[in-house]
Amino acid sequence: MHITTIIGNPKARSKTYTFASEATQAITHYVEQLTDEEITHHVIDLADYGVALVQWDQEVINTLIEQINASTYIVIASPTYKATYTGLLKLMLDLLPMNALQGKLVFPLMVGAGYQHQLAVELHLKPVLAELGAITTSRGLYVLDSQLEQCEGIMIEWVQHNSSVLKSLL
């Protein structure tokens, strides 16, 4: 099994990157316990590919699509910009073919500065993932950037909250 983490922050190795890495570790640990299968990891930090995506560099785009196609699970994380996910993440999602996420279990995560945007993951990110065929958890995760130091505990709680959905999908 393979899990790919896609980070939509335009800043490389950002707080969102750290949060997504913690989330991926928690999800991996939980899935490995349920399935007894080893999971390999791959990270796509979109900040590293911004210019190639804007220029529609087909070689880079095809490589990213192949990495996504090879995944069983996908973690997608974005900071909240203007009450939604970043334009960089939108660009990447727009470049994916229809049904590119068909049958893949996708974990949508967002980081924001205030609770007023906590529905962004549900209202903006999850619908585009559904349009691409993704299977998502019962609820996405929105975390305040001020809570990132408690990330491990938040992730464990979130995975436990979604455990019945995860068990039925694994």
N, CA, C and O atoms as a DFTB+ gen file, in Angstrom:
680 C
 N C O
     1  1       0.844      -1.174       0.000
     2  2       0.000       0.000       0.000
     3  2       0.887       1.235       0.000
     4  3       2.009       1.222       0.507
     5  1       0.362       2.281      -0.573
     6  2       1.141       3.508      -0.722
     7  2       0.287       4.716      -0.329
     8  3      -0.879       4.811      -0.712
     9  1       0.877       5.634       0.434
    10  2       0.188       6.863       0.813
    11  2       0.994       8.049       0.281
    12  3       2.210       8.117       0.457
    13  1       0.305       8.965      -0.362
    14  2       0.929      10.179      -0.873
    15  2       0.355      11.364      -0.114
    16  3      -0.856      11.464       0.083
    17  1       1.229      12.251       0.305
    18  2       0.827      13.470       0.986
    19  2       1.050      14.630       0.030
    20  3       2.162      14.831      -0.458
    21  1       0.002      15.390      -0.238
    22  2       0.079      16.548      -1.122
    23  2      -0.126      17.792      -0.268
    24  3      -1.145      17.939       0.405
    25  1       0.864      18.687      -0.308
    26  2       0.791      19.916       0.473
    27  2       0.589      21.079      -0.482
    28  3       1.381      21.280      -1.403
    29  1      -0.475      21.846      -0.263
    30  2      -0.833      22.937      -1.149
    31  2      -0.370      24.304      -0.706
    32  3      -0.892      25.311      -1.186
    33  1       0.591      24.372       0.193
    34  2       1.091      25.671       0.645
    35  2       2.136      26.176      -0.346
    36  3       3.046      25.426      -0.698
    37  1       2.036      27.429      -0.809
    38  2       3.042      27.954      -1.730
    39  2       4.428      28.131      -1.099
    40  3       5.413      28.328      -1.811
    41  1       4.505      28.060       0.221
    42  2       5.786      28.154       0.912
    43  2       6.312      26.739       1.185
    44  3       5.632      25.934       1.821
    45  1       7.508      26.445       0.710
    46  2       8.094      25.118       0.888
    47  2       8.364      24.834       2.368
    48  3       8.734      25.730       3.126
    49  1       8.173      23.585       2.762
    50  2       8.438      23.090       4.114
    51  2       7.777      23.968       5.170
    52  3       8.395      24.325       6.173
    53  1       6.550      24.299       4.938
    54  2       5.755      25.200       5.769
    55  2       5.202      24.499       7.011
    56  3       5.450      23.315       7.241
    57  1       4.446      25.262       7.804
    58  2       3.726      24.673       8.942
    59  2       2.705      23.647       8.425
    60  3       2.462      22.626       9.067
    61  1       2.125      23.928       7.282
    62  2       1.185      22.979       6.691
    63  2       1.888      21.668       6.356
    64  3       1.314      20.592       6.521
    65  1       3.120      21.759       5.891
    66  2       3.931      20.583       5.579
    67  2       4.141      19.738       6.843
    68  3       3.973      18.518       6.825
    69  1       4.505      20.403       7.924
    70  2       4.726      19.702       9.192
    71  2       3.434      19.037       9.668
    72  3       3.433      17.880      10.089
    73  1       2.340      19.788       9.593
    74  2       1.036      19.262       9.991
    75  2       0.653      18.050       9.135
    76  3       0.189      17.037       9.660
    77  1       0.846      18.155       7.829
    78  2       0.507      17.052       6.927
    79  2       1.367      15.824       7.215
    80  3       0.885      14.694       7.134
    81  1       2.621      16.038       7.547
    82  2       3.511      14.920       7.883
    83  2       3.040      14.205       9.142
    84  3       3.021      12.976       9.195
    85  1       2.659      14.986      10.164
    86  2       2.121      14.402      11.398
    87  2       0.833      13.626      11.115
    88  3       0.629      12.529      11.635
    89  1      -0.019      14.205      10.295
    90  2      -1.274      13.543       9.938
    91  2      -1.007      12.226       9.217
    92  3      -1.631      11.207       9.514
    93  1      -0.093      12.256       8.289
    94  2       0.242      11.051       7.530
    95  2       0.783       9.971       8.449
    96  3       0.448       8.798       8.282
    97  1       1.609      10.340       9.412
    98  2       2.132       9.354      10.369
    99  2       1.010       8.731      11.189
   100  3       0.984       7.517      11.385
   101  1       0.089       9.551      11.664
   102  2      -1.023       9.031      12.474
   103  2      -1.914       8.107      11.644
   104  3      -2.310       7.040      12.113
   105  1      -2.224       8.509      10.432
   106  2      -3.065       7.691       9.553
   107  2      -2.357       6.389       9.215
   108  3      -2.964       5.319       9.253
   109  1      -1.078       6.477       8.886
   110  2      -0.297       5.283       8.547
   111  2      -0.283       4.306       9.705
   112  3      -0.508       3.111       9.514
   113  1      -0.022       4.800      10.898
   114  2       0.007       3.937      12.087
   115  2      -1.335       3.226      12.264
   116  3      -1.373       2.022      12.517
   117  1      -2.416       3.959      12.133
   118  2      -3.745       3.383      12.311
   119  2      -4.045       2.335      11.232
   120  3      -4.521       1.244      11.544
   121  1      -3.770       2.662       9.970
   122  2      -4.054       1.739       8.869
   123  2      -3.200       0.486       8.980
   124  3      -3.688      -0.618       8.740
   125  1      -1.931       0.642       9.342
   126  2      -1.063      -0.530       9.494
   127  2      -1.565      -1.447      10.601
   128  3      -1.458      -2.668      10.484
   129  1      -2.110      -0.880      11.671
   130  2      -2.671      -1.698      12.753
   131  2      -3.879      -2.485      12.269
   132  3      -4.056      -3.646      12.636
   133  1      -4.706      -1.858      11.448
   134  2      -5.921      -2.528      10.966
   135  2      -5.649      -3.562       9.887
   136  3      -6.324      -4.590       9.832
   137  1      -4.680      -3.309       9.039
   138  2      -4.485      -4.154       7.855
   139  2      -3.276      -5.068       7.930
   140  3      -3.162      -5.994       7.127
   141  1      -2.373      -4.839       8.870
   142  2      -1.119      -5.590       8.958
   143  2      -0.283      -5.490       7.686
   144  3       0.542      -6.363       7.416
   145  1      -0.488      -4.458       6.923
   146  2       0.307      -4.229       5.718
   147  2       1.200      -3.019       5.927
   148  3       0.817      -2.054       6.589
   149  1       2.390      -3.082       5.357
   150  2       3.307      -1.950       5.433
   151  2       2.921      -0.910       4.381
   152  3       2.569      -1.245       3.250
   153  1       2.995       0.336       4.778
   154  2       2.638       1.421       3.874
   155  2       3.890       2.228       3.552
   156  3       4.641       2.621       4.445
   157  1       4.100       2.466       2.263
   158  2       5.198       3.331       1.849
   159  2       4.660       4.747       1.680
   160  3       3.458       4.943       1.502
   161  1       5.559       5.737       1.735
   162  2       5.161       7.145       1.720
   163  2       5.805       7.888       0.551
   164  3       6.895       7.548       0.091
   165  1       5.106       8.894       0.098
   166  2       5.669       9.847      -0.858
   167  2       5.045      11.212      -0.558
   168  3       3.848      11.307      -0.285
   169  1       5.852      12.252      -0.610
   170  2       5.371      13.607      -0.334
   171  2       5.483      14.443      -1.600
   172  3       6.517      14.451      -2.268
   173  1       4.405      15.142      -1.916
   174  2       4.414      16.122      -3.000
   175  2       4.182      17.482      -2.356
   176  3       3.054      17.825      -2.002
   177  1       5.255      18.254      -2.205
   178  2       5.146      19.611      -1.695
   179  2       4.989      20.503      -2.925
   180  3       5.963      20.776      -3.627
   181  1       3.776      20.952      -3.182
   182  2       3.484      21.689      -4.412
   183  2       4.319      22.955      -4.562
   184  3       4.473      23.457      -5.675
   185  1       4.859      23.477      -3.473
   186  2       5.735      24.645      -3.561
   187  2       6.946      24.338      -4.450
   188  3       7.489      25.237      -5.092
   189  1       7.362      23.084      -4.485
   190  2       8.491      22.674      -5.318
   191  2       8.126      22.596      -6.805
   192  3       9.011      22.531      -7.658
   193  1       6.842      22.603      -7.112
   194  2       6.395      22.392      -8.493
   195  2       5.591      23.554      -9.058
   196  3       5.062      23.461     -10.166
   197  1       5.496      24.651      -8.307
   198  2       4.648      25.767      -8.703
   199  2       4.886      26.260     -10.117
   200  3       3.937      26.395     -10.890
   201  1       6.135      26.532     -10.470
   202  2       6.449      27.055     -11.803
   203  2       6.086      26.026     -12.872
   204  3       5.513      26.378     -13.904
   205  1       6.412      24.776     -12.634
   206  2       6.104      23.726     -13.617
   207  2       4.601      23.586     -13.822
   208  3       4.150      23.354     -14.943
   209  1       3.821      23.725     -12.751
   210  2       2.368      23.617     -12.880
   211  2       1.794      24.797     -13.654
   212  3       0.931      24.620     -14.514
   213  1       2.270      25.991     -13.349
   214  2       1.788      27.189     -14.044
   215  2       2.139      27.131     -15.527
   216  3       1.365      27.585     -16.369
   217  1       3.293      26.579     -15.842
   218  2       3.734      26.493     -17.240
   219  2       3.214      25.243     -17.937
   220  3       3.552      24.986     -19.092
   221  1       2.400      24.474     -17.244
   222  2       1.830      23.242     -17.777
   223  2       2.916      22.304     -18.308
   224  3       2.802      21.756     -19.404
   225  1       3.966      22.134     -17.511
   226  2       5.072      21.248     -17.871
   227  2       4.560      19.807     -17.823
   228  3       4.432      19.218     -16.750
   229  1       4.273      19.255     -18.992
   230  2       3.639      17.939     -19.066
   231  2       4.475      16.832     -18.450
   232  3       3.919      15.884     -17.895
   233  1       5.778      16.923     -18.531
   234  2       6.625      15.894     -17.930
   235  2       6.444      15.867     -16.413
   236  3       6.276      14.801     -15.822
   237  1       6.478      17.036     -15.791
   238  2       6.292      17.138     -14.337
   239  2       4.870      16.732     -13.961
   240  3       4.669      15.958     -13.025
   241  1       3.901      17.247     -14.680
   242  2       2.498      16.935     -14.391
   243  2       2.246      15.439     -14.497
   244  3       1.595      14.858     -13.629
   245  1       2.750      14.814     -15.539
   246  2       2.560      13.372     -15.705
   247  2       3.229      12.579     -14.592
   248  3       2.692      11.566     -14.145
   249  1       4.392      13.028     -14.142
   250  2       5.074      12.366     -13.024
   251  2       4.228      12.456     -11.752
   252  3       4.075      11.471     -11.029
   253  1       3.683      13.642     -11.487
   254  2       2.831      13.814     -10.301
   255  2       1.575      12.957     -10.414
   256  3       1.162      12.339      -9.432
   257  1       0.968      12.912     -11.580
   258  2      -0.231      12.083     -11.774
   259  2       0.100      10.608     -11.573
   260  3      -0.693       9.876     -10.981
   261  1       1.254      10.163     -12.054
   262  2       1.660       8.770     -11.843
   263  2       1.821       8.462     -10.356
   264  3       1.423       7.392      -9.895
   265  1       2.404       9.398      -9.607
   266  2       2.568       9.203      -8.166
   267  2       1.208       9.110      -7.477
   268  3       1.015       8.295      -6.575
   269  1       0.280       9.940      -7.904
   270  2      -1.071       9.901      -7.344
   271  2      -1.770       8.593      -7.731
   272  3      -2.430       7.971      -6.899
   273  1      -1.625       8.185      -8.978
   274  2      -2.244       6.938      -9.437
   275  2      -1.733       5.728      -8.661
   276  3      -2.476       4.771      -8.442
   277  1      -0.479       5.768      -8.248
   278  2       0.123       4.646      -7.523
   279  2      -0.292       4.594      -6.057
   280  3       0.064       3.653      -5.348
   281  1      -1.027       5.576      -5.606
   282  2      -1.397       5.687      -4.194
   283  2      -2.694       4.963      -3.876
   284  3      -3.633       4.945      -4.671
   285  1      -2.718       4.377      -2.709
   286  2      -3.943       3.805      -2.163
   287  2      -4.663       4.862      -1.335
   288  3      -5.888       4.977      -1.365
   289  1      -3.868       5.627      -0.598
   290  2      -4.382       6.679       0.277
   291  2      -3.692       7.993      -0.070
   292  3      -2.534       8.011      -0.487
   293  1      -4.422       9.089       0.110
   294  2      -3.861      10.406      -0.166
   295  2      -4.262      11.357       0.956
   296  3      -5.431      11.440       1.333
   297  1      -3.278      12.066       1.477
   298  2      -3.514      13.143       2.431
   299  2      -3.342      14.433       1.646
   300  3      -2.302      14.647       1.024
   301  1      -4.355      15.295       1.668
   302  2      -4.271      16.588       0.997
   303  2      -4.418      17.669       2.053
   304  3      -5.429      17.750       2.751
   305  1      -3.381      18.502       2.155
   306  2      -3.366      19.544       3.190
   307  2      -3.123      20.903       2.559
   308  3      -2.307      21.051       1.650
   309  1      -3.849      21.890       3.062
   310  2      -3.709      23.253       2.555
   311  2      -3.923      24.245       3.682
   312  3      -4.723      24.009       4.587
   313  1      -3.198      25.365       3.622
   314  2      -3.573      26.452       4.517
   315  2      -4.859      27.075       3.989
   316  3      -5.231      26.868       2.835
   317  1      -5.520      27.826       4.828
   318  2      -6.739      28.517       4.411
   319  2      -6.357      29.908       3.930
   320  3      -5.814      30.711       4.690
   321  1      -6.641      30.187       2.672
   322  2      -6.413      31.501       2.074
   323  2      -7.753      32.011       1.595
   324  3      -8.423      31.335       0.814
   325  1      -8.165      33.188       2.043
   326  2      -9.427      33.797       1.602
   327  2     -10.596      32.820       1.766
   328  3     -11.447      32.709       0.884
   329  1     -10.631      32.123       2.886
   330  2     -11.711      31.212       3.278
   331  2     -11.792      29.935       2.446
   332  3     -12.824      29.264       2.447
   333  1     -10.723      29.594       1.741
   334  2     -10.711      28.347       0.981
   335  2      -9.278      27.825       0.882
   336  3      -8.371      28.382       1.501
   337  1      -9.073      26.773       0.116
   338  2      -7.727      26.222      -0.074
   339  2      -6.963      27.094      -1.072
   340  3      -7.550      27.957      -1.723
   341  1      -5.678      26.871      -1.187
   342  2      -4.824      27.736      -1.995
   343  2      -5.048      27.556      -3.500
   344  3      -5.522      26.519      -3.965
   345  1      -4.694      28.593      -4.226
   346  2      -4.737      28.538      -5.684
   347  2      -3.767      27.503      -6.239
   348  3      -4.036      26.885      -7.269
   349  1      -2.642      27.313      -5.558
   350  2      -1.671      26.310      -5.986
   351  2      -2.273      24.907      -5.934
   352  3      -2.084      24.114      -6.856
   353  1      -2.991      24.604      -4.866
   354  2      -3.658      23.305      -4.777
   355  2      -4.750      23.203      -5.833
   356  3      -4.905      22.157      -6.463
   357  1      -5.506      24.274      -6.034
   358  2      -6.553      24.278      -7.059
   359  2      -5.958      23.998      -8.436
   360  3      -6.519      23.230      -9.218
   361  1      -4.821      24.624      -8.727
   362  2      -4.160      24.399     -10.011
   363  2      -3.809      22.923     -10.184
   364  3      -4.058      22.345     -11.242
   365  1      -3.239      22.322      -9.162
   366  2      -2.888      20.901      -9.242
   367  2      -4.128      20.041      -9.440
   368  3      -4.131      19.141     -10.280
   369  1      -5.174      20.309      -8.680
   370  2      -6.396      19.517      -8.813
   371  2      -7.030      19.701     -10.188
   372  3      -7.589      18.756     -10.744
   373  1      -6.945      20.915     -10.740
   374  2      -7.489      21.168     -12.080
   375  2      -6.720      20.417     -13.165
   376  3      -7.282      20.106     -14.215
   377  1      -5.464      20.129     -12.926
   378  2      -4.654      19.423     -13.918
   379  2      -4.873      17.906     -13.896
   380  3      -4.451      17.201     -14.812
   381  1      -5.533      17.413     -12.849
   382  2      -5.810      15.977     -12.781
   383  2      -6.940      15.612     -13.743
   384  3      -7.889      16.380     -13.907
   385  1      -6.843      14.458     -14.372
   386  2      -7.948      14.024     -15.232
   387  2      -9.188      13.689     -14.406
   388  3      -9.088      13.409     -13.211
   389  1     -10.347      13.720     -15.043
   390  2     -11.586      13.335     -14.352
   391  2     -11.413      11.954     -13.734
   392  3     -10.786      11.071     -14.319
   393  1     -11.969      11.784     -12.564
   394  2     -11.923      10.526     -11.819
   395  2     -10.509      10.085     -11.449
   396  3     -10.277       8.902     -11.200
   397  1      -9.567      11.019     -11.410
   398  2      -8.182      10.691     -11.051
   399  2      -8.070      10.135      -9.639
   400  3      -7.118       9.416      -9.333
   401  1      -9.021      10.454      -8.782
   402  2      -8.986       9.978      -7.395
   403  2     -10.007       8.871      -7.141
   404  3     -10.288       8.523      -5.994
   405  1     -10.550       8.328      -8.212
   406  2     -11.573       7.280      -8.113
   407  2     -11.062       6.111      -7.271
   408  3     -10.012       5.534      -7.555
   409  1     -11.823       5.775      -6.233
   410  2     -11.497       4.630      -5.393
   411  2     -10.387       4.867      -4.392
   412  3     -10.008       3.946      -3.669
   413  1      -9.856       6.071      -4.330
   414  2      -8.791       6.366      -3.380
   415  2      -9.384       6.999      -2.120
   416  3     -10.266       7.854      -2.193
   417  1      -8.886       6.564      -0.979
   418  2      -9.318       7.149       0.283
   419  2      -8.474       8.396       0.504
   420  3      -7.253       8.314       0.639
   421  1      -9.138       9.560       0.538
   422  2      -8.451      10.842       0.629
   423  2      -8.799      11.510       1.962
   424  3      -9.961      11.564       2.365
   425  1      -7.781      12.005       2.620
   426  2      -7.928      12.678       3.906
   427  2      -7.720      14.173       3.699
   428  3      -6.582      14.610       3.528
   429  1      -8.799      14.979       3.710
   430  2      -8.677      16.422       3.499
   431  2      -8.399      17.164       4.806
   432  3      -9.123      17.011       5.790
   433  1      -7.336      17.968       4.796
   434  2      -6.909      18.696       5.980
   435  2      -6.656      20.152       5.621
   436  3      -6.143      20.459       4.545
   437  1      -7.025      21.048       6.540
   438  2      -6.736      22.458       6.333
   439  2      -6.275      23.105       7.633
   440  3      -6.686      22.714       8.725
   441  1      -5.415      24.098       7.485
   442  2      -4.897      24.870       8.600
   443  2      -5.348      26.307       8.403
   444  3      -5.312      26.827       7.287
   445  1      -5.775      26.954       9.490
   446  2      -6.210      28.340       9.374
   447  2      -5.911      29.139      10.620
   448  3      -5.556      28.593      11.665
   449  1      -6.062      30.439      10.490
   450  2      -5.761      31.343      11.600
   451  2      -6.947      31.539      12.540
   452  3      -6.755      31.922      13.694
   453  1      -8.170      31.284      12.071
   454  2      -9.339      31.513      12.907
   455  2     -10.451      30.531      12.631
   456  3     -10.549      29.956      11.547
   457  1     -11.296      30.348      13.646
   458  2     -12.403      29.394      13.515
   459  2     -13.450      29.807      12.490
   460  3     -14.235      28.971      12.043
   461  1     -13.477      31.083      12.110
   462  2     -14.489      31.532      11.158
   463  2     -14.369      30.817       9.808
   464  3     -15.298      30.869       9.002
   465  1     -13.247      30.158       9.555
   466  2     -13.061      29.461       8.277
   467  2     -13.066      27.939       8.426
   468  3     -12.659      27.225       7.510
   469  1     -13.521      27.444       9.570
   470  2     -13.414      26.012       9.829
   471  2     -14.250      25.139       8.886
   472  3     -13.982      23.944       8.762
   473  1     -15.242      25.705       8.233
   474  2     -16.025      24.910       7.282
   475  2     -15.410      24.867       5.890
   476  3     -15.950      24.217       4.995
   477  1     -14.285      25.553       5.698
   478  2     -13.645      25.578       4.372
   479  2     -13.325      24.174       3.865
   480  3     -13.480      23.890       2.677
   481  1     -12.888      23.313       4.750
   482  2     -12.553      21.947       4.335
   483  2     -13.798      21.214       3.827
   484  3     -13.722      20.456       2.861
   485  1     -14.936      21.440       4.475
   486  2     -16.180      20.767       4.078
   487  2     -16.847      21.424       2.861
   488  3     -17.360      20.739       1.977
   489  1     -16.830      22.748       2.832
   490  2     -17.563      23.477       1.795
   491  2     -16.785      23.681       0.501
   492  3     -17.384      23.851      -0.561
   493  1     -15.466      23.665       0.580
   494  2     -14.670      23.967      -0.603
   495  2     -13.780      22.806      -1.040
   496  3     -13.770      22.448      -2.218
   497  1     -13.040      22.219      -0.114
   498  2     -12.085      21.174      -0.504
   499  2     -12.763      19.834      -0.795
   500  3     -12.482      19.215      -1.821
   501  1     -13.634      19.387       0.075
   502  2     -14.255      18.078      -0.136
   503  2     -15.085      17.986      -1.419
   504  3     -15.059      16.942      -2.072
   505  1     -15.823      19.038      -1.810
   506  2     -16.576      18.919      -3.071
   507  2     -15.704      18.716      -4.311
   508  3     -16.067      17.946      -5.200
   509  1     -14.560      19.397      -4.380
   510  2     -13.700      19.200      -5.550
   511  2     -13.074      17.800      -5.517
   512  3     -12.856      17.195      -6.568
   513  1     -12.787      17.289      -4.328
   514  2     -12.270      15.930      -4.220
   515  2     -13.325      14.912      -4.661
   516  3     -13.008      13.932      -5.335
   517  1     -14.577      15.153      -4.276
   518  2     -15.674      14.277      -4.710
   519  2     -15.828      14.309      -6.229
   520  3     -16.086      13.281      -6.856
   521  1     -15.669      15.486      -6.810
   522  2     -15.760      15.623      -8.269
   523  2     -14.693      14.789      -8.975
   524  3     -14.895      14.322     -10.096
   525  1     -13.559      14.610      -8.305
   526  2     -12.467      13.809      -8.868
   527  2     -12.594      12.329      -8.503
   528  3     -11.730      11.528      -8.862
   529  1     -13.665      11.960      -7.793
   530  2     -13.935      10.559      -7.488
   531  2     -13.412      10.073      -6.152
   532  3     -13.495       8.879      -5.863
   533  1     -12.883      10.951      -5.338
   534  2     -12.290      10.537      -4.065
   535  2     -13.333      10.027      -3.085
   536  3     -14.486      10.458      -3.084
   537  1     -12.896       9.112      -2.265
   538  2     -13.656       8.693      -1.092
   539  2     -13.038       9.466       0.064
   540  3     -11.831       9.374       0.287
   541  1     -13.839      10.225       0.800
   542  2     -13.289      10.995       1.907
   543  2     -13.865      10.507       3.224
   544  3     -14.891       9.828       3.271
   545  1     -13.177      10.871       4.282
   546  2     -13.615      10.510       5.617
   547  2     -14.906      11.261       5.940
   548  3     -15.316      12.167       5.214
   549  1     -15.528      10.867       7.035
   550  2     -16.809      11.473       7.394
   551  2     -16.703      12.970       7.619
   552  3     -17.671      13.701       7.408
   553  1     -15.545      13.429       8.044
   554  2     -15.354      14.856       8.245
   555  2     -13.883      15.163       8.015
   556  3     -12.997      14.442       8.474
   557  1     -13.646      16.256       7.290
   558  2     -12.274      16.705       7.110
   559  2     -11.766      17.306       8.403
   560  3     -12.519      17.454       9.366
   561  1     -10.508      17.648       8.426
   562  2      -9.921      18.205       9.636
   563  2      -9.452      19.622       9.380
   564  3      -8.700      19.881       8.440
   565  1      -9.905      20.540      10.227
   566  2      -9.472      21.930      10.209
   567  2      -8.798      22.204      11.546
   568  3      -9.384      21.981      12.605
   569  1      -7.573      22.685      11.485
   570  2      -6.816      22.960      12.708
   571  2      -6.316      24.396      12.663
   572  3      -5.847      24.875      11.631
   573  1      -6.423      25.062      13.783
   574  2      -5.860      26.412      13.886
   575  2      -4.338      26.325      13.908
   576  3      -3.771      25.411      14.507
   577  1      -3.685      27.273      13.260
   578  2      -2.225      27.225      13.272
   579  2      -1.675      27.392      14.689
   580  3      -0.554      26.963      14.966
   581  1      -2.437      28.003      15.580
   582  2      -2.019      28.119      16.975
   583  2      -2.079      26.775      17.713
   584  3      -1.526      26.642      18.805
   585  1      -2.748      25.783      17.118
   586  2      -2.873      24.452      17.726
   587  2      -1.849      23.456      17.183
   588  3      -1.812      22.310      17.629
   589  1      -1.035      23.870      16.245
   590  2      -0.156      22.926      15.570
   591  2       0.838      22.238      16.500
   592  3       1.303      21.137      16.204
   593  1       1.163      22.866      17.604
   594  2       2.074      22.221      18.549
   595  2       1.409      21.028      19.242
   596  3       2.097      20.146      19.755
   597  1       0.092      21.002      19.258
   598  2      -0.638      19.876      19.841
   599  2      -1.117      18.929      18.746
   600  3      -2.052      18.154      18.945
   601  1      -0.477      19.000      17.615
   602  2      -0.919      18.292      16.413
   603  2      -1.077      16.787      16.627
   604  3      -2.063      16.199      16.182
   605  1      -0.126      16.170      17.293
   606  2      -0.185      14.721      17.464
   607  2      -1.471      14.302      18.169
   608  3      -2.150      13.378      17.722
   609  1      -1.806      14.973      19.261
   610  2      -3.037      14.651      19.985
   611  2      -4.277      14.916      19.158
   612  3      -5.228      14.135      19.194
   613  1      -4.277      16.002      18.419
   614  2      -5.415      16.332      17.556
   615  2      -5.594      15.262      16.491
   616  3      -6.716      14.850      16.198
   617  1      -4.481      14.810      15.911
   618  2      -4.556      13.780      14.868
   619  2      -5.072      12.457      15.422
   620  3      -5.906      11.803      14.796
   621  1      -4.584      12.067      16.578
   622  2      -5.047      10.812      17.181
   623  2      -6.549      10.882      17.438
   624  3      -7.278       9.934      17.145
   625  1      -7.005      12.002      17.984
   626  2      -8.435      12.183      18.245
   627  2      -9.240      12.142      16.938
   628  3     -10.305      11.527      16.886
   629  1      -8.738      12.788      15.897
   630  2      -9.438      12.821      14.616
   631  2      -9.511      11.426      13.987
   632  3     -10.554      11.029      13.469
   633  1      -8.412      10.693      14.035
   634  2      -8.400       9.333      13.484
   635  2      -9.381       8.462      14.266
   636  3     -10.124       7.684      13.667
   637  1      -9.394       8.582      15.590
   638  2     -10.337       7.801      16.394
   639  2     -11.781       8.178      16.067
   640  3     -12.648       7.307      15.985
   641  1     -12.039       9.472      15.881
   642  2     -13.383       9.931      15.525
   643  2     -13.836       9.318      14.197
   644  3     -15.018       9.027      14.017
   645  1     -12.911       9.124      13.284
   646  2     -13.218       8.576      11.959
   647  2     -13.002       7.064      11.885
   648  3     -13.078       6.484      10.801
   649  1     -12.737       6.429      13.007
   650  2     -12.356       5.017      12.984
   651  2     -13.422       4.107      12.372
   652  3     -13.079       3.176      11.642
   653  1     -14.686       4.349      12.647
   654  2     -15.719       3.480      12.066
   655  2     -15.766       3.616      10.547
   656  3     -15.957       2.629       9.837
   657  1     -15.593       4.826      10.058
   658  2     -15.563       5.040       8.598
   659  2     -14.318       4.379       8.016
   660  3     -14.389       3.706       6.988
   661  1     -13.178       4.574       8.678
   662  2     -11.937       3.986       8.187
   663  2     -12.021       2.455       8.159
   664  3     -11.615       1.823       7.184
   665  1     -12.541       1.876       9.221
   666  2     -12.659       0.402       9.271
   667  2     -13.541      -0.118       8.144
   668  3     -13.247      -1.157       7.552
   669  1     -14.617       0.596       7.846
   670  2     -15.515       0.127       6.783
   671  2     -14.900       0.276       5.394
   672  3     -15.272      -0.445       4.468
   673  1     -13.948       1.222       5.247
   674  2     -13.346       1.460       3.938
   675  2     -12.069       0.670       3.698
   676  3     -11.634       0.529       2.555
   677  1     -11.459       0.147       4.771
   678  2     -10.186      -0.555       4.600
   679  2     -10.352      -2.007       4.261
   680  3      -9.361      -2.718       4.090
